[in-house]
């Protein structure tokens, strides 16, 4: 297939471009060329909101839109495209308001989520803009994506704690649910959608949820360690010492499992993520979790 991937230089978009290129597809990436490009892809250098005529006279079998965050992003890309057969948008589970009964289903109504704010609301607008113009487009709503190329300081923060034999400060009782999805499984699902073209067009995606404690223990196992867990109940601001907001939620992934039942186990995915991180530490955007812990909660037991 001739495939257009928006972005192509960071985390999900980069992994996606390389995944399909490795499968023998002709992969084009659309970005501003401000970061190193992957081997085996063809660069279309431009801003997605200022495409001009750079996509004219090119027909794509598939567009995989990883970097659409607003309705404007969608409309400007569609205006720039000459023609295509399939369109897959990577959206987010932040489109579900936190007031809904869990697990969230694809058929649930969308609305502002007070934890995610404009990010979720803008994604809702992007989904609506896409479906208005491309009614048969596919939309994927992931939970937390992890794995190789993850430039966010999430599992890598826990890896750092494990490497330095630090205790891990767990919010509250550690039972808040977290749901993850490996970036390769995301690409595998996209591939199945492009090949099988299922009648269902919107998919929640994720592994079985785990608790905060279970996730931390799995991250330490990837490093070959076991954590000393210290539970924090002193009112410290969770997102300043832990990579996720104080918001636990679970997605119904029944439809995903029908198409892709053999997911990468969390332990295997984290092992792979750690192997990548050891060689690419400089690509991760570090946050000052350690400083906050040192100054605010270090002595909490």
Short mmCIF file of C-alpha atoms in Angstrom, two decimals:
data_model
loop_
_atom_site.label_atom_id
_atom_site.label_comp_id
_atom_site.label_asym_id
_atom_site.label_seq_id
_atom_site.Cartn_x
_atom_site.Cartn_y
_atom_site.Cartn_z
CA UNK A 1 0.00 0.00 0.00
CA UNK A 2 0.92 3.63 -0.41
CA UNK A 3 0.44 5.07 3.09
CA UNK A 4 0.59 8.62 4.45
CA UNK A 5 1.49 8.95 8.14
CA UNK A 6 1.14 12.39 9.69
CA UNK A 7 4.12 13.22 11.86
CA UNK A 8 6.59 10.38 11.67
CA UNK A 9 9.35 11.68 13.96
CA UNK A 10 8.09 11.17 17.54
CA UNK A 11 6.73 8.16 19.48
CA UNK A 12 3.47 6.83 18.00
CA UNK A 13 3.81 8.43 14.59
CA UNK A 14 7.46 7.40 14.23
CA UNK A 15 6.77 3.84 15.34
CA UNK A 16 3.80 3.67 12.96
CA UNK A 17 5.81 4.88 9.98
CA UNK A 18 8.61 2.41 10.66
CA UNK A 19 6.20 -0.45 11.33
CA UNK A 20 4.49 -0.14 7.96
CA UNK A 21 7.74 0.57 6.11
CA UNK A 22 9.19 -2.63 7.57
CA UNK A 23 6.16 -4.48 6.20
CA UNK A 24 7.12 -3.41 2.69
CA UNK A 25 4.61 -0.61 2.22
CA UNK A 26 5.46 2.69 0.54
CA UNK A 27 5.29 5.07 3.50
CA UNK A 28 5.20 8.84 3.24
CA UNK A 29 5.54 11.01 6.35
CA UNK A 30 4.23 14.54 6.57
CA UNK A 31 6.13 16.79 8.96
CA UNK A 32 8.19 19.99 9.13
CA UNK A 33 11.53 18.16 9.07
CA UNK A 34 12.69 19.58 12.40
CA UNK A 35 13.79 16.17 13.75
CA UNK A 36 15.70 13.24 12.27
CA UNK A 37 13.69 11.15 9.84
CA UNK A 38 13.32 7.39 9.84
CA UNK A 39 15.02 5.30 7.19
CA UNK A 40 12.80 3.76 4.57
CA UNK A 41 10.18 6.53 4.46
CA UNK A 42 9.55 9.36 2.01
CA UNK A 43 9.36 12.84 3.50
CA UNK A 44 6.73 15.39 2.54
CA UNK A 45 8.11 18.48 4.24
CA UNK A 46 5.40 20.89 5.32
CA UNK A 47 3.13 21.90 8.18
CA UNK A 48 -0.14 19.96 8.08
CA UNK A 49 -1.96 23.29 8.34
CA UNK A 50 -0.04 24.79 5.42
CA UNK A 51 0.14 21.99 2.86
CA UNK A 52 -0.42 23.94 -0.32
CA UNK A 53 -0.16 21.64 -3.32
CA UNK A 54 2.35 19.16 -1.88
CA UNK A 55 -0.13 16.27 -1.81
CA UNK A 56 -1.64 16.92 -5.20
CA UNK A 57 -1.34 14.16 -7.80
CA UNK A 58 -0.69 11.55 -5.08
CA UNK A 59 -3.24 8.85 -4.34
CA UNK A 60 -2.89 7.12 -0.96
CA UNK A 61 -4.34 3.74 -0.20
CA UNK A 62 -4.43 4.80 3.43
CA UNK A 63 -3.99 7.89 5.57
CA UNK A 64 -2.96 7.20 9.17
CA UNK A 65 -3.52 10.45 11.01
CA UNK A 66 -1.63 10.37 14.28
CA UNK A 67 -1.22 14.11 14.84
CA UNK A 68 -4.75 15.53 14.46
CA UNK A 69 -5.64 17.43 17.62
CA UNK A 70 -8.26 19.90 16.34
CA UNK A 71 -10.97 20.22 13.71
CA UNK A 72 -8.67 22.63 11.88
CA UNK A 73 -6.00 19.94 11.69
CA UNK A 74 -8.49 17.57 10.08
CA UNK A 75 -9.98 20.03 7.62
CA UNK A 76 -6.66 21.42 6.44
CA UNK A 77 -5.26 17.95 5.79
CA UNK A 78 -8.39 16.86 3.94
CA UNK A 79 -8.26 20.04 1.86
CA UNK A 80 -4.68 19.23 0.90
CA UNK A 81 -5.23 15.60 -0.03
CA UNK A 82 -5.83 14.68 -3.65
CA UNK A 83 -7.44 11.27 -3.05
CA UNK A 84 -7.31 8.30 -0.67
CA UNK A 85 -9.13 5.05 0.02
CA UNK A 86 -8.94 4.66 3.82
CA UNK A 87 -8.53 7.09 6.68
CA UNK A 88 -7.59 6.06 10.22
CA UNK A 89 -7.45 8.70 12.96
CA UNK A 90 -5.74 8.16 16.30
CA UNK A 91 -8.00 9.91 18.78
CA UNK A 92 -8.03 9.46 22.56
CA UNK A 93 -10.05 8.10 25.45
CA UNK A 94 -10.09 11.68 26.79
CA UNK A 95 -13.24 12.23 24.68
CA UNK A 96 -15.36 10.52 27.36
CA UNK A 97 -16.61 12.72 30.22
CA UNK A 98 -15.54 11.44 33.62
CA UNK A 99 -19.18 11.36 34.75
CA UNK A 100 -20.01 8.32 32.60
CA UNK A 101 -20.41 4.85 34.02
CA UNK A 102 -17.30 2.73 33.52
CA UNK A 103 -16.07 0.96 31.53
CA UNK A 104 -16.51 3.57 28.80
CA UNK A 105 -18.03 2.17 25.59
CA UNK A 106 -17.60 3.44 22.04
CA UNK A 107 -21.35 4.11 21.92
CA UNK A 108 -21.25 6.41 24.95
CA UNK A 109 -21.87 10.09 24.46
CA UNK A 110 -18.82 12.32 24.18
CA UNK A 111 -18.23 15.42 26.24
CA UNK A 112 -15.75 17.56 28.12
CA UNK A 113 -13.65 15.70 30.65
CA UNK A 114 -12.59 17.96 33.52
CA UNK A 115 -9.27 16.15 33.91
CA UNK A 116 -8.25 16.43 30.26
CA UNK A 117 -9.83 19.78 29.46
CA UNK A 118 -9.23 21.26 26.01
CA UNK A 119 -7.21 18.25 24.83
CA UNK A 120 -10.28 16.01 24.99
CA UNK A 121 -12.68 18.66 23.72
CA UNK A 122 -10.46 19.42 20.72
CA UNK A 123 -10.21 15.73 19.90
CA UNK A 124 -14.02 15.50 19.94
CA UNK A 125 -14.18 18.36 17.46
CA UNK A 126 -11.55 16.66 15.31
CA UNK A 127 -13.52 13.39 15.28
CA UNK A 128 -16.72 15.21 14.28
CA UNK A 129 -14.97 17.13 11.51
CA UNK A 130 -13.53 13.91 10.12
CA UNK A 131 -16.78 11.94 10.19
CA UNK A 132 -18.65 14.82 8.59
CA UNK A 133 -16.36 14.71 5.56
CA UNK A 134 -15.26 11.05 5.61
CA UNK A 135 -18.18 9.06 7.09
CA UNK A 136 -16.41 5.71 6.62
CA UNK A 137 -13.23 6.79 8.43
CA UNK A 138 -11.98 4.65 11.30
CA UNK A 139 -11.26 6.19 14.70
CA UNK A 140 -9.12 4.61 17.43
CA UNK A 141 -9.42 5.79 21.03
CA UNK A 142 -6.43 4.57 23.04
CA UNK A 143 -5.85 4.63 26.75
CA UNK A 144 -2.20 5.22 27.72
CA UNK A 145 0.10 4.09 24.92
CA UNK A 146 3.55 2.88 25.94
CA UNK A 147 6.55 1.13 24.44
CA UNK A 148 9.57 1.92 22.33
CA UNK A 149 10.00 5.59 21.31
CA UNK A 150 7.86 6.82 24.21
CA UNK A 151 9.26 10.30 24.83
CA UNK A 152 6.96 10.99 27.77
CA UNK A 153 8.39 10.51 31.26
CA UNK A 154 6.09 7.70 32.32
CA UNK A 155 7.51 4.18 32.50
CA UNK A 156 10.98 5.68 32.06
CA UNK A 157 10.55 7.55 35.36
CA UNK A 158 9.88 4.28 37.15
CA UNK A 159 12.87 2.71 35.36
CA UNK A 160 15.03 5.54 36.72
CA UNK A 161 13.76 4.90 40.24
CA UNK A 162 14.48 1.19 39.90
CA UNK A 163 17.98 1.72 38.48
CA UNK A 164 18.85 4.03 41.38
CA UNK A 165 17.33 1.67 43.98
CA UNK A 166 14.96 4.40 45.11
CA UNK A 167 11.72 3.65 46.90
CA UNK A 168 8.65 4.45 44.88
CA UNK A 169 6.08 6.90 46.21
CA UNK A 170 2.63 5.58 45.32
CA UNK A 171 -0.42 7.85 45.36
CA UNK A 172 -3.00 7.03 48.02
CA UNK A 173 -3.67 3.29 48.34
CA UNK A 174 -2.19 2.39 44.93
CA UNK A 175 -5.46 0.87 43.71
CA UNK A 176 -6.34 3.44 41.05
CA UNK A 177 -6.75 1.65 37.70
CA UNK A 178 -4.44 2.30 34.77
CA UNK A 179 -4.94 0.87 31.29
CA UNK A 180 -2.11 0.58 28.78
CA UNK A 181 -1.68 -0.39 25.13
CA UNK A 182 1.63 -1.19 23.48
CA UNK A 183 2.44 0.93 20.44
CA UNK A 184 3.04 -2.19 18.34
CA UNK A 185 -0.41 -3.50 19.16
CA UNK A 186 -1.80 -0.15 18.04
CA UNK A 187 -0.06 -0.59 14.68
CA UNK A 188 -1.22 -4.19 14.41
CA UNK A 189 -4.81 -3.08 14.92
CA UNK A 190 -4.46 -0.36 12.29
CA UNK A 191 -3.10 -2.97 9.90
CA UNK A 192 -6.08 -5.27 10.53
CA UNK A 193 -8.50 -2.38 9.99
CA UNK A 194 -6.87 -1.52 6.66
CA UNK A 195 -6.94 -5.13 5.48
CA UNK A 196 -10.30 -6.35 6.81
CA UNK A 197 -12.19 -3.04 6.68
CA UNK A 198 -14.58 -3.97 9.49
CA UNK A 199 -18.06 -2.51 9.56
CA UNK A 200 -17.37 -1.09 13.01
CA UNK A 201 -15.48 2.17 12.69
CA UNK A 202 -14.70 3.31 16.25
CA UNK A 203 -12.51 1.28 18.60
CA UNK A 204 -11.48 1.69 22.21
CA UNK A 205 -8.10 0.03 22.67
CA UNK A 206 -6.19 -1.21 25.69
CA UNK A 207 -4.97 -4.18 27.68
CA UNK A 208 -6.67 -5.36 30.85
CA UNK A 209 -6.38 -2.60 33.46
CA UNK A 210 -3.89 -2.83 36.31
CA UNK A 211 -3.58 -0.90 39.55
CA UNK A 212 -0.90 1.73 40.12
CA UNK A 213 0.90 -0.70 42.42
CA UNK A 214 0.82 -3.49 39.85
CA UNK A 215 2.17 -1.17 37.15
CA UNK A 216 5.03 0.08 39.31
CA UNK A 217 5.96 -3.48 40.26
CA UNK A 218 5.94 -4.48 36.58
CA UNK A 219 8.21 -1.53 35.68
CA UNK A 220 10.68 -2.53 38.41
CA UNK A 221 10.60 -6.13 37.16
CA UNK A 222 11.63 -4.90 33.72
CA UNK A 223 14.80 -3.55 35.35
CA UNK A 224 15.27 -6.72 37.41
CA UNK A 225 14.32 -5.09 40.70
CA UNK A 226 11.52 -5.14 43.27
CA UNK A 227 10.27 -1.82 44.65
CA UNK A 228 10.01 -0.54 48.17
CA UNK A 229 6.57 1.07 48.03
CA UNK A 230 5.72 4.12 50.13
CA UNK A 231 2.07 5.16 49.98
CA UNK A 232 1.49 8.92 49.96
CA UNK A 233 -1.61 10.26 51.70
CA UNK A 234 -0.49 13.74 52.73
CA UNK A 235 -2.28 15.75 50.06
CA UNK A 236 0.73 16.05 47.77
CA UNK A 237 -0.24 16.90 44.18
CA UNK A 238 -0.23 13.55 42.38
CA UNK A 239 0.85 14.65 38.91
CA UNK A 240 3.90 16.39 40.42
CA UNK A 241 5.44 13.14 41.66
CA UNK A 242 3.64 10.50 39.59
CA UNK A 243 3.31 10.34 35.77
CA UNK A 244 -0.50 10.18 35.66
CA UNK A 245 -3.35 12.35 36.83
CA UNK A 246 -5.49 11.43 39.81
CA UNK A 247 -8.10 10.01 37.47
CA UNK A 248 -8.64 6.30 37.09
CA UNK A 249 -10.80 4.98 34.28
CA UNK A 250 -11.34 1.81 32.26
CA UNK A 251 -12.34 1.30 28.62
CA UNK A 252 -14.53 -1.46 27.22
CA UNK A 253 -12.27 -3.07 24.59
CA UNK A 254 -14.55 -5.92 23.51
CA UNK A 255 -14.52 -4.86 19.85
CA UNK A 256 -10.73 -4.54 19.80
CA UNK A 257 -10.32 -8.02 21.27
CA UNK A 258 -12.46 -9.51 18.52
CA UNK A 259 -10.02 -8.22 15.92
CA UNK A 260 -6.81 -8.49 17.95
CA UNK A 261 -7.04 -10.99 20.81
CA UNK A 262 -3.30 -11.70 21.18
CA UNK A 263 -1.97 -8.57 22.82
CA UNK A 264 1.59 -8.02 24.00
CA UNK A 265 1.65 -8.78 27.76
CA UNK A 266 2.49 -5.80 29.95
CA UNK A 267 5.66 -7.40 31.31
CA UNK A 268 6.96 -8.08 27.81
CA UNK A 269 6.04 -4.62 26.60
CA UNK A 270 7.77 -2.95 29.54
CA UNK A 271 10.87 -5.10 29.05
CA UNK A 272 11.05 -3.89 25.45
CA UNK A 273 10.42 -0.31 26.53
CA UNK A 274 13.28 -0.51 29.04
CA UNK A 275 15.68 -1.95 26.47
CA UNK A 276 14.88 1.00 24.19
CA UNK A 277 15.18 3.52 27.02
CA UNK A 278 18.65 2.34 28.02
CA UNK A 279 19.90 3.35 24.57
CA UNK A 280 17.80 6.49 24.06
CA UNK A 281 17.55 8.31 27.39
CA UNK A 282 18.17 11.68 25.78
CA UNK A 283 14.95 11.41 23.75
CA UNK A 284 12.69 11.37 26.81
CA UNK A 285 11.28 14.62 28.17
CA UNK A 286 12.24 14.41 31.85
CA UNK A 287 10.08 16.03 34.52
CA UNK A 288 11.12 17.21 38.00
CA UNK A 289 9.47 14.39 39.93
CA UNK A 290 12.58 13.77 42.01
CA UNK A 291 12.82 17.39 43.13
CA UNK A 292 9.19 17.44 44.19
CA UNK A 293 9.60 14.20 46.12
CA UNK A 294 12.75 15.52 47.82
CA UNK A 295 11.11 18.78 48.86
CA UNK A 296 7.56 17.68 49.64
CA UNK A 297 7.05 14.02 50.44
CA UNK A 298 10.35 12.23 50.93
CA UNK A 299 9.84 11.55 54.62
CA UNK A 300 6.25 10.33 54.29
CA UNK A 301 5.89 6.72 55.42
#
